[in-house]
XYZ file of C-alpha atoms in Angstrom:
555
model
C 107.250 79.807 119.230
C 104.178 81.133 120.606
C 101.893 83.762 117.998
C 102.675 86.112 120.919
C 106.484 85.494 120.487
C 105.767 86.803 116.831
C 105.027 90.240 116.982
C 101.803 92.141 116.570
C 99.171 89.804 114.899
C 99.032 91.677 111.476
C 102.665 91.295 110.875
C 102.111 87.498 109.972
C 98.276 86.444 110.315
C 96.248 84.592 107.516
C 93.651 86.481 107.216
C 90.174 85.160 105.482
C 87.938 87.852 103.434
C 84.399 86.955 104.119
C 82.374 88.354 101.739
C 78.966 88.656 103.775
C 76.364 88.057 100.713
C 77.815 84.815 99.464
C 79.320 83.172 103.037
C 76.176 81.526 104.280
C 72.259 82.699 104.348
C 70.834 82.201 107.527
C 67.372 83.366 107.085
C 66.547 81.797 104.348
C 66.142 85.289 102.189
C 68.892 83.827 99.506
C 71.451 86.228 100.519
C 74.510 85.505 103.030
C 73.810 87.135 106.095
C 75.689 87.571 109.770
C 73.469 85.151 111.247
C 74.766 82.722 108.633
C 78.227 83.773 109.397
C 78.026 82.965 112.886
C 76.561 79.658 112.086
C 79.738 78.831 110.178
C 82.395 80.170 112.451
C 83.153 76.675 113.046
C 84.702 76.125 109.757
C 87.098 79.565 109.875
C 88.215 78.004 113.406
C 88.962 74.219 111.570
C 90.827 76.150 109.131
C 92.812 77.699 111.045
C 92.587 81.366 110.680
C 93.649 83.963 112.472
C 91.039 86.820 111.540
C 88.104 87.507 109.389
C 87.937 91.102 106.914
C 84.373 91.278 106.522
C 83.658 93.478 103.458
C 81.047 96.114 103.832
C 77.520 95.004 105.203
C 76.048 98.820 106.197
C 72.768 100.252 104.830
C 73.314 100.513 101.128
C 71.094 100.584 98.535
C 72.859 98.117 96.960
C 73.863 100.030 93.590
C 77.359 98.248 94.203
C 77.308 95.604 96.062
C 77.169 97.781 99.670
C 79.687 99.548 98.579
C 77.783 102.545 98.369
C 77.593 103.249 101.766
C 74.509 105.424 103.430
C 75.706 104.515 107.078
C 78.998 103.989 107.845
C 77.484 103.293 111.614
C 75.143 100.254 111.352
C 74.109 97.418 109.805
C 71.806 96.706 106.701
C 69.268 94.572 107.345
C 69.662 92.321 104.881
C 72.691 91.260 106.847
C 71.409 91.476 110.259
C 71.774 94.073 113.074
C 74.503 96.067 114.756
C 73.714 93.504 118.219
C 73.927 90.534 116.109
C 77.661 91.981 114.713
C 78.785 92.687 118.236
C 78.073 89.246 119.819
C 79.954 87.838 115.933
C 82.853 90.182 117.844
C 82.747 88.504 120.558
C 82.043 84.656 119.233
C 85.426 85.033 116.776
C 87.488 86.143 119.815
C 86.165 83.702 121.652
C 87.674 81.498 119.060
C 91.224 82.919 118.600
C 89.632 85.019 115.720
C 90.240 88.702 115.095
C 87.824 91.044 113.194
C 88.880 93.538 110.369
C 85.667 95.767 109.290
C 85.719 97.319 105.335
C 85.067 101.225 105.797
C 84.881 102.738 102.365
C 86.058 106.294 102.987
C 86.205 107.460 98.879
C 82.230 107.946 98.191
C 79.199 107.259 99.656
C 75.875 106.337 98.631
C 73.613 108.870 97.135
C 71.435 108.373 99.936
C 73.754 109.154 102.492
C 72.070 111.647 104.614
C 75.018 114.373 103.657
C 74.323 113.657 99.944
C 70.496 113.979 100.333
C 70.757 117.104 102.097
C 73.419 118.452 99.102
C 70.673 118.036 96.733
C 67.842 119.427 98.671
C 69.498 122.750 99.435
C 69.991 123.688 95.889
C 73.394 125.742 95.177
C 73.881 126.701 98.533
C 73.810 123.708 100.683
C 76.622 123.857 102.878
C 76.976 119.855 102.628
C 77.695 120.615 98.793
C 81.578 121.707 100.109
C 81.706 117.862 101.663
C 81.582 116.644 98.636
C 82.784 117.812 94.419
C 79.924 120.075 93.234
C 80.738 122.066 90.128
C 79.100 123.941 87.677
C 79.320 122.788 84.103
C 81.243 123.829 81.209
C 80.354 125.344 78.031
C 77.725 128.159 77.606
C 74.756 126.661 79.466
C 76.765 124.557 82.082
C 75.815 121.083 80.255
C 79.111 119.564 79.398
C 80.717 117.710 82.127
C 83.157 119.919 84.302
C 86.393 117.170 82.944
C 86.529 114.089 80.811
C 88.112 112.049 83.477
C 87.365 108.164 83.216
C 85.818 106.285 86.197
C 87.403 103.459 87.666
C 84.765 101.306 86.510
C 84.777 103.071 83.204
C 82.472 105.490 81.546
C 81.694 109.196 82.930
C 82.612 110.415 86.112
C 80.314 113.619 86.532
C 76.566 113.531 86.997
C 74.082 116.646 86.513
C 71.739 117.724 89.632
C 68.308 118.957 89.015
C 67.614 122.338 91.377
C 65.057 122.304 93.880
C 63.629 124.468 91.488
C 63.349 122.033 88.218
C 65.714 123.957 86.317
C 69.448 121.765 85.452
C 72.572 122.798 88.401
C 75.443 122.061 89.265
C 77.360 118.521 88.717
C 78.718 115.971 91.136
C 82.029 113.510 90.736
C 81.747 109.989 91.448
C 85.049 107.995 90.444
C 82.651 104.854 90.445
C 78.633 104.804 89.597
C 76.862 107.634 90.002
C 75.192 106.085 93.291
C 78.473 106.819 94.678
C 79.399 110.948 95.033
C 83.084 111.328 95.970
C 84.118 112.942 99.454
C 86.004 116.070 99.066
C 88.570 115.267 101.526
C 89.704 118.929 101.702
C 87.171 119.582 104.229
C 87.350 119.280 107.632
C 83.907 117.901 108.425
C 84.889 114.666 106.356
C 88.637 113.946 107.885
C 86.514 114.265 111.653
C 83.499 111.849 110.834
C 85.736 109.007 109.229
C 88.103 109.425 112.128
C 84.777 109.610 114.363
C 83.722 106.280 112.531
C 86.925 104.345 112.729
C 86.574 105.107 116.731
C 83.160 103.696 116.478
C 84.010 100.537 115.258
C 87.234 100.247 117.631
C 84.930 100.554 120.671
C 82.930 97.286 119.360
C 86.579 95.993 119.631
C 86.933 94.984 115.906
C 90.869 94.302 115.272
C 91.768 96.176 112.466
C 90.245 98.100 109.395
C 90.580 98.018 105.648
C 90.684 100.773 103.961
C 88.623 100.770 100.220
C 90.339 102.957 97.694
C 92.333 104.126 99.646
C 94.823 105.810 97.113
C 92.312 107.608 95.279
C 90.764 110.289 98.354
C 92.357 113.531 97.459
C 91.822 115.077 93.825
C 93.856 117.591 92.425
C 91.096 120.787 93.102
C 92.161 122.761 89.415
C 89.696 119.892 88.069
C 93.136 119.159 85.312
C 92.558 116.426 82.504
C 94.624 113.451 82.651
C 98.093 114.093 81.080
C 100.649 111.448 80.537
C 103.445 114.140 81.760
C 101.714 115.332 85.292
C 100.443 113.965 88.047
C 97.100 112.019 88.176
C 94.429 113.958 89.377
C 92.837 111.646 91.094
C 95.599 108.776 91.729
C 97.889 108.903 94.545
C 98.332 112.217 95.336
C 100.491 113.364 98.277
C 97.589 114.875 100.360
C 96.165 111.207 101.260
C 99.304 110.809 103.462
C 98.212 113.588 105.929
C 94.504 111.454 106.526
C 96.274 108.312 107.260
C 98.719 109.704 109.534
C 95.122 110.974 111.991
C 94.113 107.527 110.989
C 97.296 105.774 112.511
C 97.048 108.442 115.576
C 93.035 107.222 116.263
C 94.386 103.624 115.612
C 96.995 103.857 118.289
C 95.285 105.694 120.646
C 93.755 101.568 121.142
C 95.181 99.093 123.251
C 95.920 95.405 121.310
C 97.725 96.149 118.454
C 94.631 97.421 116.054
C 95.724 97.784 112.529
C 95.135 99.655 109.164
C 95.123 97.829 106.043
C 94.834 99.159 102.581
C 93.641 98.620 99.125
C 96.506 100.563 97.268
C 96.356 99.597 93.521
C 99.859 101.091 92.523
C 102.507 99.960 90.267
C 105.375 102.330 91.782
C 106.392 100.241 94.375
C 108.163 103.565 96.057
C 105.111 104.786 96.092
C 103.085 101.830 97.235
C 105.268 101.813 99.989
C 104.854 105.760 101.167
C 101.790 103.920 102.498
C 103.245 101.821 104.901
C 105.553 104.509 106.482
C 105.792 104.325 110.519
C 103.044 106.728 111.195
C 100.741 105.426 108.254
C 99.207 102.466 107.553
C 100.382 99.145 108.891
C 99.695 97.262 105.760
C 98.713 96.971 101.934
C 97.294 94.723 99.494
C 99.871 93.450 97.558
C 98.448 93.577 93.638
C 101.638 93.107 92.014
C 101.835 89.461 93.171
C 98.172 88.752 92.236
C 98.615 89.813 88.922
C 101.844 88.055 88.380
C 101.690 85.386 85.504
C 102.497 81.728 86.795
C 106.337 82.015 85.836
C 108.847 81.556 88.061
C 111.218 84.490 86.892
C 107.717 86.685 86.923
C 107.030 85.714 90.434
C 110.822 85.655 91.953
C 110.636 89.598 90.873
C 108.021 90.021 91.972
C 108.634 88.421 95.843
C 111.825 89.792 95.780
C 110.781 93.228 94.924
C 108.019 92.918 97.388
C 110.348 92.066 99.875
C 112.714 95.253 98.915
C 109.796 97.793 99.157
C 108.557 97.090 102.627
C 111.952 96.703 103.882
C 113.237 100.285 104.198
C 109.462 100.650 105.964
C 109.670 98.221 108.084
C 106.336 96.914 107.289
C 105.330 92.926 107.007
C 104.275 92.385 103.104
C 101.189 90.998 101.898
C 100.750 87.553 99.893
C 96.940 87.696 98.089
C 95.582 85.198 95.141
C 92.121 86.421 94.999
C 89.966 88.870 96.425
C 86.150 90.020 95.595
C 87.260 92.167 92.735
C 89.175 90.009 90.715
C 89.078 86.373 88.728
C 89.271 83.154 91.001
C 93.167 82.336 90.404
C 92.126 78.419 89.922
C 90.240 80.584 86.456
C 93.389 82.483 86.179
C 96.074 80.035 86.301
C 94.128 77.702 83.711
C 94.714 80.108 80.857
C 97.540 80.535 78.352
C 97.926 84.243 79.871
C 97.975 83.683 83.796
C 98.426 87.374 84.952
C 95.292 89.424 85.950
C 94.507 92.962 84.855
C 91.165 94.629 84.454
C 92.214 96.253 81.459
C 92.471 92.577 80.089
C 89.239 90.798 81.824
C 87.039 89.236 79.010
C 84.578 86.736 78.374
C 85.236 83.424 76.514
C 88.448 82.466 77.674
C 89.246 78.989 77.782
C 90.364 77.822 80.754
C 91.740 74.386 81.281
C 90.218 73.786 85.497
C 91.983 71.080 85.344
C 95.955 72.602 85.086
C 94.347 75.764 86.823
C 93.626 73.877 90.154
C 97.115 72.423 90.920
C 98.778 75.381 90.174
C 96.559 77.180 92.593
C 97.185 74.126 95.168
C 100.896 74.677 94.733
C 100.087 78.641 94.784
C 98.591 78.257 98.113
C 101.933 76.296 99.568
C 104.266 79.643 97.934
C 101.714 81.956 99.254
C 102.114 80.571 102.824
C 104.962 80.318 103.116
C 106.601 83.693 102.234
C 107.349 86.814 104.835
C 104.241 88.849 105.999
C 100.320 87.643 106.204
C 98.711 86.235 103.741
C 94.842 86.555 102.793
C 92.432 83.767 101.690
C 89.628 84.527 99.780
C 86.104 82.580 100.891
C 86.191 79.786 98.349
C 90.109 79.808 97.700
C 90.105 77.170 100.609
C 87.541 75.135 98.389
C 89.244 74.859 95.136
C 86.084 77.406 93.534
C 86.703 78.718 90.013
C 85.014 81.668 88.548
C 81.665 81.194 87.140
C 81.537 82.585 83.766
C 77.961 81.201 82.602
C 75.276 84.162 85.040
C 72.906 84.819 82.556
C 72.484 88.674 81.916
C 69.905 88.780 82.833
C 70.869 87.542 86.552
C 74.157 89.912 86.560
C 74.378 92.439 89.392
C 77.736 93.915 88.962
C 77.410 97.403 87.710
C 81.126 97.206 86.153
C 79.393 95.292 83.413
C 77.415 97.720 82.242
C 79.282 100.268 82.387
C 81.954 99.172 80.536
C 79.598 99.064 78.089
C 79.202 94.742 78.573
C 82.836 94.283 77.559
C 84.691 93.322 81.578
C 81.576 90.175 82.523
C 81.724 92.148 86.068
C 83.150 90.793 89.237
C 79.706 88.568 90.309
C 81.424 85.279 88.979
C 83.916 85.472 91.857
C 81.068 86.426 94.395
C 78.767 83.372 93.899
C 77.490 81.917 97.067
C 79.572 78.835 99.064
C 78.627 75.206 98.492
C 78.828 73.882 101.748
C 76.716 70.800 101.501
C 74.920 68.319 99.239
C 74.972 67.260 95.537
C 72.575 70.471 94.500
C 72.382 73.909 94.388
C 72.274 75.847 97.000
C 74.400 73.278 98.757
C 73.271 74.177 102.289
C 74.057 77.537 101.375
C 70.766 78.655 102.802
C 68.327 76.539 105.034
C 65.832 74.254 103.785
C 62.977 75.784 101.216
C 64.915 79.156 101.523
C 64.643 81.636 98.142
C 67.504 80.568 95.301
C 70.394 82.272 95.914
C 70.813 85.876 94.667
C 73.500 84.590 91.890
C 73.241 80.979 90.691
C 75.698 78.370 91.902
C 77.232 75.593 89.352
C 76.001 72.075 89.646
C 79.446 70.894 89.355
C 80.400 72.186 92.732
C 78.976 69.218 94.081
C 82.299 68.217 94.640
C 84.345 71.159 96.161
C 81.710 71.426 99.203
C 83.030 71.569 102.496
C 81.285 68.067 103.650
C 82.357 66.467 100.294
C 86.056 67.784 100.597
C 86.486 67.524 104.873
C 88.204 64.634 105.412
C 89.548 63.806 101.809
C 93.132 64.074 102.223
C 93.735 64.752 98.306
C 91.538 67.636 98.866
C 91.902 71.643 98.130
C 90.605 72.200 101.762
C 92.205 69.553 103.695
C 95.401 70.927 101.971
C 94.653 74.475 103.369
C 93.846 73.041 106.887
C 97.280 71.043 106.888
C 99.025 74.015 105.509
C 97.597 76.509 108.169
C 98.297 74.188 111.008
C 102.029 74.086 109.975
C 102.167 77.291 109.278
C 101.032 78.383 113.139
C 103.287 75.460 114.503
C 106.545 76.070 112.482
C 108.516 78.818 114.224
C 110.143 80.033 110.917
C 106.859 81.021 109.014
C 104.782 84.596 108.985
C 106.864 87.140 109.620
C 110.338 86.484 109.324
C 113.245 86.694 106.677
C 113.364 84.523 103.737
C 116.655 83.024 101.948
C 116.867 82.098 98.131
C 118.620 78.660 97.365
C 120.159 77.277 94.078
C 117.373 75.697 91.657
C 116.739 74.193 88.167
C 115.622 76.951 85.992
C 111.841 77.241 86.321
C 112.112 76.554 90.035
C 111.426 78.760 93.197
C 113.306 77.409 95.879
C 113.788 79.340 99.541
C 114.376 78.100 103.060
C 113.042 79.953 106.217
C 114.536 80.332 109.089
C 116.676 77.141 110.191
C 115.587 74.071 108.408
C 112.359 74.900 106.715
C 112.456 74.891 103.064
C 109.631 75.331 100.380
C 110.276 73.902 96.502
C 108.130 75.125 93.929
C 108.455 73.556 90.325
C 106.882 75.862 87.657
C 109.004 74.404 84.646
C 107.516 71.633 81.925
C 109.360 68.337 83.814
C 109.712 66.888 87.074
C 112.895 67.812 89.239
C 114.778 66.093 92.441
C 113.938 67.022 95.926
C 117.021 67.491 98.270
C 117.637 63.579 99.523
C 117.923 65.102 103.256
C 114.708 66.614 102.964
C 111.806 65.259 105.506
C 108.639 65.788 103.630
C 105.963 67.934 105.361
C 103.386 68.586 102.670
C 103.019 68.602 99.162
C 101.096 70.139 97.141
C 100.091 67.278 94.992
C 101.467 63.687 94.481
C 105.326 63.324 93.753
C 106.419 61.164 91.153
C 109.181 58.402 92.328
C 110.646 60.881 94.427
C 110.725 63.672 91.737
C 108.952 66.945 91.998
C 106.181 67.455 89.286
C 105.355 70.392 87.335
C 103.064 72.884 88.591
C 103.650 71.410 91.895
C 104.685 72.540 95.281
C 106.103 70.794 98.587
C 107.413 71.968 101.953
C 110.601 70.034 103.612
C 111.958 69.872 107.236
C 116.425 70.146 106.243
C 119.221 69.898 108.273
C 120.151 73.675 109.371
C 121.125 75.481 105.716
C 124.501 77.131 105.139
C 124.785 79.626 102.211
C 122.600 81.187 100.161
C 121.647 85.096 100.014
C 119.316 86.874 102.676
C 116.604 88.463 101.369
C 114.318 90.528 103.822
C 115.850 93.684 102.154
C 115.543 92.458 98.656
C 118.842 92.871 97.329
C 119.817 90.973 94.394
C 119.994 87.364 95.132
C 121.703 84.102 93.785
C-alpha cells in the first residue's frame, strides 16, 4: 500500500521534533542553526521520516528558550533567515519530508512590539486590552491581583512602572515574566494568530503545532483556584471557538495541512473535545509518555487512548520524549519509570544500562500502534538525559523558578553527537565556539558515524523499524487487535499477519513457532523472548481475538 493509499499524512506519519539549538551548528557560533539543519537533512531522509516539527526559531530574546516570541513572522538570527527557512521548505519536500512550524499562541515576549507599546502608553494604551492588565489589590494596588501558580512555578503577576515613575497596573504571565499572556477575548489577537498561521501556510509548511494550547482563555472574574470549580486558566470551553477559525484557515489550504496540539490533560473526554471534526486534527498524547514501564499501566493506557479518539475520529498519538521532559532511556532506568513534573528531581539513580533496552523495545511498541508517532532528535541515538550541567552553565528558567528543586529541561536539549570521539562531535564545524550546553564524553559511542552501520545499534534499529513500518501495509493508521499473552506481556497483531510481542515481565517467554521474525528489539535467547524486550513477526492470517480501534474492553 502506497502512503497515498493511507489517508491524509498526519493520520499515520512519524514525525521527528527538531529542536533547532541542539540539531547541528552550522556557523560555527555553538548554537544549532537552520543552516546546520539543512546540512543534515540527509540523515532525517536515511531515517526514514516523514516530517520535521521544528520548535520555535523566531526573534526571541531568549528568556525561554525562543519561546518567548517577539515575531511570530521571521526568523532569529541566531538561527538564520526567513530565505534560508523557505529553501529548508523546499529541500525537505524535495525529500519526501513535510514541515510542521511551533507557533506559540499563549504569551509572547515582553518585547513583542504589542507588549512594548502596552507599557509605553501608561494606563491607557489600547494594546493593554490585548493582553491581562490589572490593577492590584489591597489599599495601594501592591499585592498581586490572584495567587494563581505559574506553570513553571512561582508568581504569575508582574508590576509595571508608569511612564510616569510612579508603580501601575500588573500583567499575567502563566510562565516567566518575559512572557505576558494574550487575552484571547479580544478580537485583535484571534485575527493576527489566524493572520500568522496563513503566513506560514503560504511558505507551504505542512502543518502547525500548537504550544499550550489548552491554557488560552482565562476565566475574566480573575477566581482563585478551587478544587470544586473550574480552573481558571486550564481548559476552559472558550479555547474551542479559536480552534474551530483555526481548522477553517487550515482548510481553506490545499494538501491536507494539519493542526497539532500540546494538550496536557488527564480527562481523556476532555482531551479529546480537542480533536472534534472542526478542531484540531491531532494531540500530544501525555498519558502514554508518562506511563510507568508496566504492561497493565501501558495496555490502559493504549487501550484508553484508542477509546478516546475513536468517537472523534481522530488518529492517536504515540510520544516517548519531547523537549520538555526526561530522555525515556533516563526514565525507564529508574525504579519509578513514569514521568511527571511534579516528581522531576535531581539524584536519581538510573541504571543506562536496563534504561536503553527498554527504550529499544519502547521504540518497536511505539511504532507499531494506530496513529503517528513522534521521535525526539536523539531518541534515534540511544541519548540519555544529562544530569551533570554545572549551574552555573544552566539556561532553563524552570530551574530557578522552582526555586532549584525541577534541574530544568536543558539536560534533554544538549546538542547531537554526530561525529568523533570528543565533544562537540561534529556538532559544529571545526574551531567553532563550545556548544551552548556541554555534551558528555561518553557519547562517543551513540554518534551517528559510530552507530550507522552497526546492526546492534539504537539507530540502525530505528532505520530498520521505519523502513518496515512505511513498507508493511498494516502499520500507521489502522485498527489494532489484542491477542492472548503471559502476564507481563503486550501482545497485538495488525491488520492480517503482522504481530508485535512485547515482554515487560522478569523471565523470558515463547514466540509463536509460526512466527517469521522481522525485527527484534534486542537478541532472543534460544528462541525465547527476553525481558524488557520487543520483536515484530510476519503470522499466518490471525483468527480471534478482540478489535480494538474503539477501545472497548478487550481479552
Amino acid at each position: 500500500m502506497s502512503t497515498a493509499d493511507r489517508g491524509p499524512w498526519w493520520r499515520g506519519a512519524v514525525i521527528y521534533q527538531v529542536y533547532p539549538r541542539s540539531f547541528a551548528d552550522g556557523n560555527g557560533d555553538g548554537i544549532g542553526d537552520v543552516a546546520g539543519i539543512r546540512s543534515r537533512l540527509d540523515h532525517l531522509s536515511a531515517l526514514g521520516v516523514d516530517a520535521i516539527w521544528f520548535s520555535p526559531w523566531y526573534p526571541s530574546p531568549m528568556a525561554d528558550a525562543g519561546y518567548d516570541v517577539s515575531d511570530y513572522r521571521d526568523i532569529d538570527p541566531v538561527f538564520g533567515t526567513l530565505a534560508e527557512v523557505e529553501a529548508l521548505i523546499t529541500e525537505a519536500h524535495e525529500l519526501g519530508i513535510r514541515t510542521i512550524v511551533d507557533v506559540v499562541p499563549n504569551h509572547c515576549s515582553d518585547a513583542h512590539p504589542w507588549f512594548q507599546a502596552a507599557l509605553a502608553g501608561g494606563p491607557v494604551a489600547p494594546e493593554r486590552d490585548l493582553f491581562w492588565f490589572r490593577p492590584g489589590r489591597g489599599p495601594n494596588g501592591d499585592q498581586r491581583p490572584t495567587d494563581w501558580v505559574g506553570e513553571f512555578g512561582g508568581e504569575t503577576w508582574t508590576r509595571t512602572t508608569n511612564p510616569d515613575g510612579t508603580p501601575g497596573d500588573w500583567y499575567l504571565h502563566l510562565f516567566a515574566p518575559q512572557q505576558p499572556d494574550f487575552n484571547w477575548d479580544h478580537p485583535r489577537v484571534r485575527a493576527e494568530f489566524e493572520d500568522i498561521l496563513r503566513f506560514w501556510f503560504d511558505r507551504r509548511v505542512d502543518g502547525i503545532r500548537i504550544d499550550s494550547a489548552g491554557l488560552l482563555v482565562k476565566d475574566g472574574t480573575l477566581p482563585e483556584v478551587r478544587p470544586d470549580q473550574p480552573h481558571p486558566f486550564h481548559d476552559l470551553d472558550g479555547v474551542h471557538d479559536i480552534y474551530r477559525g483555526w481548522r477553517r484557515v487550515a482548510d481553506s489550504y490545499p494538501g491536507d495541512r494539519a493542526l497539532i496540539g500540546e494538550v496536557w490533560l488527564p480527562d481523556r473526554q476532555r482531551f479529546a473535545n480537542y480533536l472534534r471534526p472542526d478542531e484540531l486534527h491531532a494531540a500530544f498524547n501525555f498519558d502514554f509518555l508518562g506511563c510507568a514501564w508496566d504492561a497493565s499501566a501501558l495496555r490502559e493506557s493504549i487501550d484508553g487512548t484508542l477509546s478516546a479518539h475513536a468517537p472523534v475520529g481522530a488518529p492517536a498519538t504515540w510520544v516517548l520524549s519531547n523537549h520538555d521532559v526526561t530522555r525515556h532511556v533516563t526514565r525507564y532506568g529508574r525504579a519509578d519509570t513514569t514521568f511527571s513534573f511534579a516528581a522531576k528531581r535531581e539524584g536519581i539513580p538510573t541504571d543506562l544500562e536496563l534504561g536503553t533496552r527498554r527504550a529499544r523495545a519502547a521504540a518497536l511498541l511505539s511504532l507499531s500502534l494506530p496513529g503517528a508517532a513522534y521521535v525526539y532528535q536523539g531518541e534515534e541515538l540511544g541519548l540519555w538525559e544529562v544530569e551533570d550541567i554545572p549551574y552555573a552553565l544552566r539556561q532553563d528558567p524552570m530551574w530557578e523558578r522552582s526555586g532549584r528543586v525541577d534541574p530544568g529541561r536543558d539536560g534533554c536539549r544538549v546538542p547531537l553527537p554526530w561525529a568523533g570521539d570528543e565533544p562537540p562531535f561534529e556538532f559544529s564545524p571545526e574551531g567553532a565556539a563550545a556548544p551552548w550546553l556541554p555534551q558528555p564524553a561518553d557519547w562517543k559511542d551513540r554518534t551517528v558515524r559510530a552507530q550507522t552501520g552497526d546492526a546492534t545499534s539504537m539507530l540502525e534499529l530505528y532505520r530498520a523499524a521505519l523502513t518496515l513500518r512505511r513498507a508493511e501495509p498494516a502499520l500507521g493508521d489502522g485498527e489494532l487487535t489484542w491477542l492472548p499473552a503471559p502476564d507481563g506481556v503486550l501482545a497485538f497483531s495488525r491488520g492480517d499477519g503482522f504481530r508485535c510481542l512485547v515482554n515487560l515481565s522478569d523471565t523470558a517467554v515463547p514466540l509463536p513457532p509460526d512466527g517469521e521474525l522481522l525485527l527484534a528489539s534486542g537478541p532472543l535467547d534460544d528462541g525465547l523472548l527476553p525481558s524488557d524486550t520487543a520483536v515484530w513477526l510476519r503470522t499466518p492470517e490471525l483468527a480471534g481475538g478482540t478489535r480494538a480501534a474503539d477501545g472497548t474492553a478487550l481479552t
